[in-house]
Coordinates of N, CA and C in Angstrom, one line a residue:
M21 N -40.5 -26.7 23.2 CA -39.3 -25.9 23.6 C -38.2 -26.0 22.7
T22 N -37.7 -24.9 22.2 CA -36.6 -25.0 21.2 C -35.3 -25.3 21.8
P23 N -34.7 -26.4 21.3 CA -33.4 -26.8 22.0 C -32.3 -25.7 21.8
V24 N -31.5 -25.5 22.8 CA -30.5 -24.5 22.8 C -29.3 -25.1 22.1
R25 N -28.8 -24.4 21.0 CA -27.6 -24.9 20.3 C -26.4 -24.6 21.1
P26 N -25.5 -25.5 21.2 CA -24.2 -25.2 21.9 C -23.4 -24.1 21.1
V27 N -22.8 -23.2 21.8 CA -22.0 -22.1 21.2 C -20.7 -22.7 20.7
S28 N -20.4 -22.6 19.5 CA -19.2 -23.2 19.0 C -18.0 -22.3 19.4
R29 N -17.0 -22.9 19.9 CA -15.8 -22.2 20.4 C -14.8 -22.1 19.2
R30 N -14.1 -21.0 19.2 CA -13.1 -20.8 18.2 C -11.9 -21.7 18.5
T31 N -11.3 -22.1 17.4 CA -10.1 -22.9 17.6 C -9.0 -22.1 18.0
Q32 N -7.9 -22.7 18.4 CA -6.7 -22.0 18.8 C -6.2 -21.2 17.7
Q33 N -6.2 -21.7 16.4 CA -5.7 -21.0 15.3 C -6.6 -19.8 15.0
E34 N -7.9 -19.9 15.1 CA -8.8 -18.8 14.9 C -8.6 -17.7 15.9
R35 N -8.3 -18.1 17.2 CA -8.0 -17.0 18.2 C -6.7 -16.4 17.9
R36 N -5.7 -17.1 17.4 CA -4.4 -16.6 17.1 C -4.6 -15.6 15.9
D37 N -5.3 -16.0 14.9 CA -5.5 -15.2 13.7 C -6.2 -13.9 14.1
A38 N -7.2 -13.9 15.0 CA -7.9 -12.8 15.4 C -7.0 -11.8 16.2
T39 N -6.1 -12.3 17.0 CA -5.1 -11.5 17.7 C -4.1 -10.8 16.7
V40 N -3.6 -11.6 15.8 CA -2.7 -11.0 14.8 C -3.4 -9.9 14.0
D41 N -4.7 -10.1 13.6 CA -5.4 -9.1 12.9 C -5.6 -7.8 13.7
R42 N -5.9 -8.0 15.0 CA -6.0 -6.8 15.9 C -4.7 -6.0 16.0
L43 N -3.6 -6.8 16.1 CA -2.3 -6.1 16.2 C -2.0 -5.4 14.9
T44 N -2.2 -6.1 13.8 CA -1.9 -5.5 12.5 C -2.7 -4.2 12.3
E45 N -4.0 -4.3 12.6 CA -4.9 -3.1 12.4 C -4.4 -2.0 13.3
A46 N -4.1 -2.3 14.5 CA -3.6 -1.3 15.5 C -2.3 -0.6 15.0
A47 N -1.4 -1.4 14.5 CA -0.2 -0.9 14.0 C -0.4 0.0 12.8
I48 N -1.2 -0.4 11.9 CA -1.5 0.4 10.7 C -2.1 1.8 11.2
E49 N -3.1 1.8 12.1 CA -3.7 3.0 12.6 C -2.7 3.9 13.2
T50 N -1.8 3.3 14.0 CA -0.8 4.1 14.8 C 0.2 4.7 13.8
I51 N 0.7 4.0 12.8 CA 1.6 4.5 11.9 C 1.0 5.7 11.1
L52 N -0.3 5.5 10.7 CA -1.0 6.5 10.0 C -1.1 7.8 10.8
E53 N -1.4 7.7 12.1 CA -1.7 8.8 12.9 C -0.4 9.5 13.4
V54 N 0.6 8.7 13.8 CA 1.7 9.4 14.5 C 3.1 9.1 13.8
G55 N 3.1 8.3 12.7 CA 4.3 8.0 12.0 C 5.0 6.8 12.6
Y56 N 5.9 6.3 11.8 CA 6.6 5.0 12.1 C 7.4 5.1 13.4
Y57 N 8.2 6.2 13.6 CA 9.1 6.2 14.7 C 8.4 6.4 16.1
R58 N 7.1 6.9 16.0 CA 6.4 7.0 17.3 C 5.4 5.8 17.5
T59 N 5.5 4.8 16.6 CA 4.7 3.6 16.8 C 5.4 2.6 17.7
T60 N 5.1 2.7 19.0 CA 5.7 1.9 20.0 C 4.9 0.6 20.2
V61 N 5.5 -0.4 20.8 CA 4.8 -1.6 21.1 C 3.7 -1.3 22.1
K62 N 3.9 -0.5 23.1 CA 2.9 -0.1 24.0 C 1.7 0.5 23.4
E63 N 1.9 1.5 22.4 CA 0.8 2.1 21.8 C 0.0 1.1 20.9
I64 N 0.7 0.3 20.2 CA 0.0 -0.7 19.4 C -0.9 -1.6 20.2
C65 N -0.3 -2.1 21.3 CA -1.1 -3.0 22.2 C -2.3 -2.3 22.9
T66 N -2.1 -1.1 23.2 CA -3.2 -0.3 23.8 C -4.3 -0.2 22.9
R67 N -4.0 0.2 21.6 CA -5.0 0.3 20.6 C -5.7 -1.0 20.3
A68 N -4.9 -2.1 20.4 CA -5.5 -3.4 20.1 C -6.3 -4.0 21.2
G69 N -6.1 -3.4 22.4 CA -6.7 -3.9 23.6 C -6.1 -5.2 24.1
L70 N -4.8 -5.3 23.9 CA -4.1 -6.5 24.2 C -2.9 -6.2 25.1
S71 N -2.3 -7.2 25.8 CA -1.1 -7.0 26.6 C 0.1 -7.1 25.7
V72 N 1.2 -6.5 26.2 CA 2.5 -6.6 25.4 C 2.8 -8.1 25.3
G73 N 2.6 -8.9 26.3 CA 2.9 -10.3 26.3 C 2.1 -11.0 25.2
A74 N 0.9 -10.6 24.9 CA 0.0 -11.2 23.9 C 0.7 -10.9 22.5
M75 N 1.2 -9.7 22.4 CA 1.9 -9.4 21.1 C 3.1 -10.3 20.9
F76 N 3.9 -10.4 21.9 CA 5.2 -11.2 21.7 C 4.9 -12.7 21.7
R77 N 3.7 -13.1 22.0 CA 3.4 -14.5 21.7 C 3.1 -14.8 20.3
Q78 N 2.8 -13.7 19.5 CA 2.5 -13.9 18.1 C 3.7 -13.4 17.2
F79 N 4.5 -12.5 17.7 CA 5.6 -11.9 16.9 C 6.8 -11.9 17.7
D80 N 7.9 -12.3 17.1 CA 9.2 -12.4 17.8 C 9.7 -11.0 18.2
S81 N 9.3 -10.0 17.4 CA 9.8 -8.6 17.7 C 8.8 -7.6 17.1
R82 N 9.0 -6.4 17.4 CA 8.2 -5.3 16.8 C 8.5 -5.3 15.3
L83 N 9.7 -5.6 14.9 CA 10.0 -5.6 13.4 C 9.3 -6.7 12.7
A84 N 9.1 -7.8 13.3 CA 8.3 -8.9 12.7 C 6.9 -8.4 12.5
L85 N 6.3 -7.7 13.4 CA 5.0 -7.1 13.2 C 5.0 -6.1 12.0
M86 N 6.1 -5.3 11.9 CA 6.1 -4.4 10.8 C 6.2 -5.1 9.5
A87 N 6.9 -6.2 9.4 CA 6.9 -7.0 8.2 C 5.5 -7.4 7.8
K88 N 4.7 -7.9 8.8 CA 3.4 -8.3 8.5 C 2.5 -7.1 8.1
V89 N 2.7 -5.9 8.7 CA 2.0 -4.7 8.3 C 2.4 -4.4 6.8
A90 N 3.7 -4.4 6.5 CA 4.1 -4.1 5.1 C 3.4 -5.0 4.1
N91 N 3.4 -6.3 4.4 CA 2.8 -7.2 3.5 C 1.3 -7.1 3.4
D92 N 0.6 -6.8 4.5 CA -0.8 -6.7 4.4 C -1.2 -5.4 3.7
V93 N -0.5 -4.3 4.0 CA -0.8 -3.0 3.3 C -0.6 -3.2 1.8
T94 N 0.5 -3.8 1.4 CA 0.7 -4.0 0.0 C -0.4 -4.8 -0.6
D95 N -0.9 -5.9 0.0 CA -2.0 -6.6 -0.5 C -3.2 -5.8 -0.6
R96 N -3.5 -4.9 0.3 CA -4.7 -4.1 0.3 C -4.6 -3.1 -0.8
I97 N -3.4 -2.5 -1.0 CA -3.3 -1.5 -2.1 C -3.5 -2.2 -3.5
L98 N -2.9 -3.4 -3.6 CA -3.1 -4.1 -4.9 C -4.6 -4.5 -5.1
D99 N -5.2 -4.9 -4.0 CA -6.7 -5.2 -4.1 C -7.5 -4.0 -4.6
S100 N -7.1 -2.8 -4.1 CA -7.8 -1.6 -4.5 C -7.6 -1.3 -6.0
Y101 N -6.4 -1.6 -6.5 CA -6.1 -1.5 -7.9 C -6.9 -2.5 -8.7
A102 N -7.0 -3.7 -8.2 CA -7.7 -4.7 -8.9 C -9.2 -4.4 -9.0
E103 N -9.7 -3.9 -7.9 CA -11.2 -3.5 -7.9 C -11.5 -2.4 -8.8
A104 N -10.5 -1.4 -9.0 CA -10.7 -0.3 -9.9 C -10.5 -0.7 -11.4
A105 N -9.8 -1.8 -11.6 CA -9.3 -2.1 -12.9 C -10.5 -2.2 -14.0
E106 N -11.5 -2.9 -13.6 CA -12.6 -3.1 -14.6 C -13.3 -1.8 -14.9
A107 N -13.5 -1.0 -13.9 CA -14.2 0.3 -14.1 C -13.3 1.2 -14.9
L108 N -12.0 1.2 -14.7 CA -11.1 2.1 -15.5 C -11.1 1.7 -17.0
A109 N -11.2 0.4 -17.2 CA -11.2 -0.1 -18.6 C -12.4 0.4 -19.4
T110 N -13.5 0.8 -18.8 CA -14.7 1.1 -19.5 C -14.8 2.7 -19.6
R111 N -13.9 3.4 -19.1 CA -14.0 4.9 -19.2 C -13.7 5.3 -20.6
P112 N -14.2 6.5 -21.0 CA -13.9 7.0 -22.4 C -12.4 7.2 -22.6
D113 N -11.6 7.6 -21.6 CA -10.2 7.7 -21.7 C -9.5 6.8 -20.6
P114 N -9.4 5.5 -20.8 CA -9.0 4.6 -19.8 C -7.6 5.0 -19.2
R115 N -6.7 5.4 -20.1 CA -5.3 5.8 -19.7 C -5.3 6.9 -18.7
R116 N -6.0 8.0 -19.1 CA -6.0 9.2 -18.2 C -6.7 8.8 -16.9
S117 N -7.8 8.0 -17.0 CA -8.5 7.6 -15.7 C -7.6 6.8 -14.8
A118 N -6.8 6.0 -15.5 CA -5.8 5.2 -14.7 C -4.8 6.1 -14.0
L119 N -4.3 7.1 -14.7 CA -3.3 8.0 -14.2 C -4.0 8.8 -13.0
E120 N -5.2 9.2 -13.2 CA -5.9 9.9 -12.1 C -6.0 9.0 -10.9
F121 N -6.3 7.8 -11.1 CA -6.4 6.8 -10.0 C -5.1 6.6 -9.3
L122 N -4.0 6.5 -10.2 CA -2.7 6.3 -9.6 C -2.3 7.5 -8.8
A123 N -2.6 8.7 -9.2 CA -2.3 9.9 -8.5 C -3.1 10.0 -7.2
Y124 N -4.3 9.6 -7.2 CA -5.2 9.6 -6.0 C -4.6 8.5 -5.0
S125 N -4.4 7.4 -5.5 CA -3.9 6.3 -4.6 C -2.6 6.6 -4.0
S126 N -1.8 7.4 -4.6 CA -0.5 7.7 -4.1 C -0.6 8.5 -2.8
S127 N -1.7 9.1 -2.5 CA -1.9 9.9 -1.3 C -3.0 9.3 -0.4
A128 N -3.4 8.0 -0.7 CA -4.4 7.4 0.1 C -3.8 6.9 1.4
P129 N -4.6 6.7 2.5 CA -4.1 6.4 3.8 C -3.2 5.2 3.8
L130 N -3.6 4.1 3.1 CA -2.8 2.9 3.1 C -1.4 3.1 2.5
T131 N -1.4 3.9 1.4 CA -0.1 4.3 0.8 C 0.8 5.1 1.7
D132 N 0.1 6.0 2.5 CA 0.9 6.8 3.5 C 1.6 5.8 4.5
V133 N 0.9 4.8 4.9 CA 1.5 3.8 5.9 C 2.6 3.1 5.2
W134 N 2.4 2.7 4.0 CA 3.5 2.0 3.2 C 4.7 2.8 3.0
R135 N 4.5 4.1 2.7 CA 5.6 5.0 2.5 C 6.3 5.3 3.8
E136 N 5.6 5.4 4.9 CA 6.3 5.6 6.2 C 7.3 4.5 6.4
L137 N 6.9 3.3 6.2 CA 7.8 2.1 6.4 C 9.0 2.2 5.5
M138 N 8.7 2.5 4.2 CA 9.8 2.5 3.2 C 10.8 3.6 3.5
M139 N 10.3 4.8 4.0 CA 11.2 5.9 4.3 C 12.1 5.6 5.5
A140 N 11.4 4.9 6.5 CA 12.2 4.6 7.7 C 13.2 3.5 7.4
A141 N 12.9 2.6 6.4 CA 13.8 1.6 6.1 C 15.1 2.1 5.4
R142 N 15.1 3.3 5.0 CA 16.3 3.9 4.4 C 17.5 3.9 5.3
T143 N 17.2 4.2 6.6 CA 18.3 4.3 7.6 C 18.2 3.2 8.7
D144 N 17.3 2.3 8.6 CA 17.1 1.2 9.5 C 17.3 -0.1 8.8
V145 N 18.5 -0.6 8.9 CA 18.9 -1.8 8.1 C 18.0 -3.0 8.5
E146 N 17.7 -3.2 9.8 CA 16.9 -4.3 10.2 C 15.5 -4.2 9.7
L147 N 14.9 -3.0 9.7 CA 13.6 -2.8 9.2 C 13.6 -3.1 7.7
R148 N 14.7 -2.6 7.0 CA 14.8 -2.7 5.6 C 14.7 -4.2 5.2
D149 N 15.5 -5.0 5.9 CA 15.5 -6.5 5.6 C 14.1 -7.1 5.8
M150 N 13.3 -6.6 6.8 CA 12.0 -7.2 7.1 C 11.0 -6.8 6.0
V151 N 11.0 -5.5 5.6 CA 9.9 -5.0 4.7 C 10.3 -5.1 3.2
A152 N 11.6 -5.3 2.9 CA 12.1 -5.3 1.5 C 11.2 -6.1 0.5
P153 N 10.8 -7.3 0.9 CA 10.0 -8.1 -0.1 C 8.7 -7.4 -0.6
S154 N 8.2 -6.5 0.2 CA 6.9 -5.8 -0.1 C 7.1 -4.8 -1.3
L155 N 8.3 -4.3 -1.4 CA 8.4 -3.2 -2.5 C 8.3 -3.8 -3.9
P156 N 9.1 -4.8 -4.3 CA 8.8 -5.4 -5.6 C 7.5 -6.0 -5.8
K157 N 6.9 -6.5 -4.7 CA 5.6 -7.1 -4.7 C 4.6 -6.0 -5.2
L158 N 4.7 -4.8 -4.6 CA 3.8 -3.8 -5.0 C 4.0 -3.3 -6.4
Y159 N 5.2 -3.0 -6.7 CA 5.5 -2.4 -8.1 C 5.2 -3.4 -9.2
E160 N 5.6 -4.7 -9.0 CA 5.3 -5.6 -10.0 C 3.9 -6.0 -10.1
G161 N 3.2 -5.9 -9.0 CA 1.7 -6.2 -9.0 C 1.0 -5.1 -9.7
V162 N 1.4 -3.8 -9.5 CA 0.7 -2.7 -10.2 C 1.0 -2.8 -11.7
F163 N 2.2 -3.2 -12.0 CA 2.6 -3.4 -13.4 C 1.8 -4.4 -14.1
E164 N 1.6 -5.6 -13.5 CA 0.8 -6.7 -14.0 C -0.6 -6.3 -14.3
L165 N -1.2 -5.6 -13.3 CA -2.6 -5.1 -13.5 C -2.7 -4.1 -14.6
T166 N -1.8 -3.1 -14.6 CA -1.9 -2.1 -15.6 C -1.6 -2.6 -17.0
D167 N -0.6 -3.5 -17.2 CA -0.3 -4.1 -18.5 C -1.5 -5.0 -18.9
G168 N -2.1 -5.7 -17.9 CA -3.2 -6.6 -18.2 C -4.4 -5.9 -18.7
L169 N -4.6 -4.6 -18.3 CA -5.7 -3.8 -18.8 C -5.5 -3.3 -20.2
G170 N -4.2 -3.5 -20.7 CA -3.9 -3.0 -22.0 C -3.6 -1.5 -22.0
L171 N -3.4 -0.9 -20.8 CA -3.1 0.5 -20.8 C -1.7 0.9 -21.2
L172 N -0.9 -0.1 -21.3 CA 0.5 0.1 -21.8 C 0.7 -0.4 -23.2
A173 N -0.3 -0.8 -23.9 CA -0.2 -1.4 -25.2 C 0.5 -0.6 -26.2
D174 N 0.3 0.8 -26.1 CA 0.9 1.6 -27.1 C 2.4 2.0 -26.8
I175 N 2.8 1.5 -25.7 CA 4.2 1.8 -25.3 C 5.1 0.6 -25.7
P176 N 6.3 0.8 -26.3 CA 7.1 -0.3 -26.7 C 7.4 -1.2 -25.5
E177 N 7.3 -2.5 -25.7 CA 7.3 -3.5 -24.6 C 8.5 -3.3 -23.6
R178 N 9.7 -3.0 -24.1 CA 10.8 -2.9 -23.3 C 10.8 -1.6 -22.5
S179 N 9.9 -0.7 -22.8 CA 9.8 0.6 -22.1 C 8.7 0.7 -21.1
R180 N 7.9 -0.4 -21.0 CA 6.6 -0.3 -20.2 C 6.9 -0.2 -18.7
R181 N 7.8 -1.0 -18.2 CA 8.0 -1.0 -16.8 C 8.6 0.3 -16.3
V182 N 9.6 0.8 -17.1 CA 10.3 2.1 -16.6 C 9.3 3.2 -16.8
T183 N 8.4 3.2 -17.7 CA 7.4 4.2 -17.9 C 6.4 4.3 -16.7
L184 N 5.9 3.1 -16.4 CA 4.9 3.0 -15.3 C 5.6 3.4 -14.0
F185 N 6.7 2.8 -13.7 CA 7.4 3.0 -12.4 C 7.8 4.5 -12.3
S186 N 8.1 5.2 -13.4 CA 8.5 6.6 -13.4 C 7.2 7.4 -13.0
M187 N 6.1 7.0 -13.5 CA 4.8 7.7 -13.1 C 4.5 7.5 -11.6
M188 N 4.7 6.3 -11.1 CA 4.5 6.0 -9.7 C 5.5 6.9 -8.9
H189 N 6.7 7.0 -9.3 CA 7.7 7.7 -8.5 C 7.3 9.2 -8.5
M190 N 6.8 9.7 -9.7 CA 6.5 11.1 -9.8 C 5.3 11.5 -8.9
F191 N 4.3 10.6 -8.9 CA 3.1 10.9 -8.0 C 3.4 10.7 -6.5
S192 N 4.3 9.8 -6.2 CA 4.7 9.6 -4.9 C 5.5 10.7 -4.3
G193 N 6.4 11.3 -5.2 CA 7.2 12.4 -4.8 C 6.3 13.6 -4.6
A194 N 5.3 13.8 -5.4 CA 4.4 14.9 -5.2 C 3.7 14.8 -3.9
T195 N 3.3 13.6 -3.5 CA 2.6 13.4 -2.2 C 3.5 13.8 -1.1
L196 N 4.8 13.5 -1.1 CA 5.7 13.8 -0.1 C 5.8 15.4 0.2
T197 N 5.9 16.1 -0.9 CA 6.1 17.6 -0.8 C 4.8 18.3 -0.6
R198 N 3.6 17.7 -0.9 CA 2.4 18.5 -0.9 C 2.0 19.1 0.5
P199 N 2.3 18.4 1.6 CA 2.0 19.1 2.9 C 2.8 20.4 3.1
L200 N 4.0 20.5 2.6 CA 4.8 21.6 2.8 C 4.7 22.7 1.7
Y201 N 4.4 22.2 0.5 CA 4.3 23.1 -0.7 C 3.2 22.6 -1.6
P202 N 1.9 22.9 -1.2 CA 0.8 22.4 -2.0 C 0.7 23.2 -3.3
L203 N 0.5 22.5 -4.4 CA 0.4 23.1 -5.8 C -0.8 22.4 -6.5
P204 N -2.0 22.7 -6.1 CA -3.2 22.0 -6.7 C -3.3 22.2 -8.2
D205 N -2.9 23.4 -8.8 CA -2.9 23.6 -10.2 C -1.9 22.7 -10.9
I206 N -0.8 22.5 -10.4 CA 0.2 21.6 -11.0 C -0.2 20.2 -10.8
D207 N -0.9 19.8 -9.8 CA -1.4 18.4 -9.6 C -2.2 18.0 -10.8
E208 N -3.1 18.9 -11.3 CA -3.9 18.5 -12.5 C -3.0 18.5 -13.8
Q209 N -2.1 19.5 -13.9 CA -1.3 19.5 -15.0 C -0.3 18.3 -15.1
R210 N 0.0 17.8 -13.9 CA 0.9 16.7 -13.9 C 0.3 15.4 -14.5
I211 N -1.0 15.3 -14.4 CA -1.7 14.1 -15.0 C -1.7 14.3 -16.5
T212 N -1.9 15.5 -17.0 CA -1.9 15.7 -18.4 C -0.5 15.5 -19.0
L213 N 0.5 15.9 -18.3 CA 1.9 15.7 -18.7 C 2.2 14.2 -18.7
A214 N 1.8 13.5 -17.7 CA 2.0 12.0 -17.6 C 1.3 11.3 -18.8
A215 N 0.1 11.7 -19.1 CA -0.6 11.1 -20.3 C 0.2 11.4 -21.6
H216 N 0.8 12.6 -21.7 CA 1.5 12.9 -22.9 C 2.8 12.0 -22.9
Y217 N 3.5 11.9 -21.8 CA 4.7 11.0 -21.8 C 4.4 9.6 -22.2
M218 N 3.3 9.1 -21.7 CA 2.9 7.7 -21.9 C 2.6 7.5 -23.4
S219 N 2.1 8.5 -24.1 CA 1.7 8.4 -25.5 C 2.9 8.7 -26.4
H220 N 4.0 9.1 -25.8 CA 5.2 9.4 -26.6 C 6.5 8.8 -26.1
T221 N 6.3 7.6 -25.5 CA 7.5 6.9 -24.9 C 8.3 6.2 -26.0
P222 N 9.6 6.5 -26.1 CA 10.4 5.9 -27.1 C 10.8 4.4 -26.7
A223 N 11.2 3.7 -27.6 CA 11.8 2.3 -27.3 C 13.1 2.5 -26.7
L224 N 13.3 1.8 -25.6 CA 14.6 1.9 -24.9 C 15.4 0.6 -24.9

């Protein structure tokens, strides 16, 4: 007769981590579907299958959960860039491929969640304080990955950050206006224009 192995029980920390993960995923899903301002504690907890009390045992406030969401989403976006990095470096035109990926990722679901938080933070000082660390983390992380691939090698060193950040701002702005004013032909031209700018960046 085969002996029955005792079922290992999760530790208190493992249970806590699982609860935090469920709340974080539920918050991300809610923000993506209904936007930041409609993301209520009740809706998050319903999606997570948890009580409101369970949430407040892990987070002091809704804003504290939003800070966790901002940090996690930033990490996931950076992970997606890192995963794409090696493949981009082997393409016939790595720079254009990187710009195409940058344009695509600007309208990816995780980036939509991240942008919802940043836009809300413009008028919500408390939210701004909670999510502010995620902004430089994202931008500097993308810069390090892009520069590490050598995609900025032809750009004068002092001009590299402003060039890349300007590309990110351009693609992000296009994503914001696309639902109201879609311009698919310009979307393709924008990548060509960005590639030209990157090849002709002056020393600043």
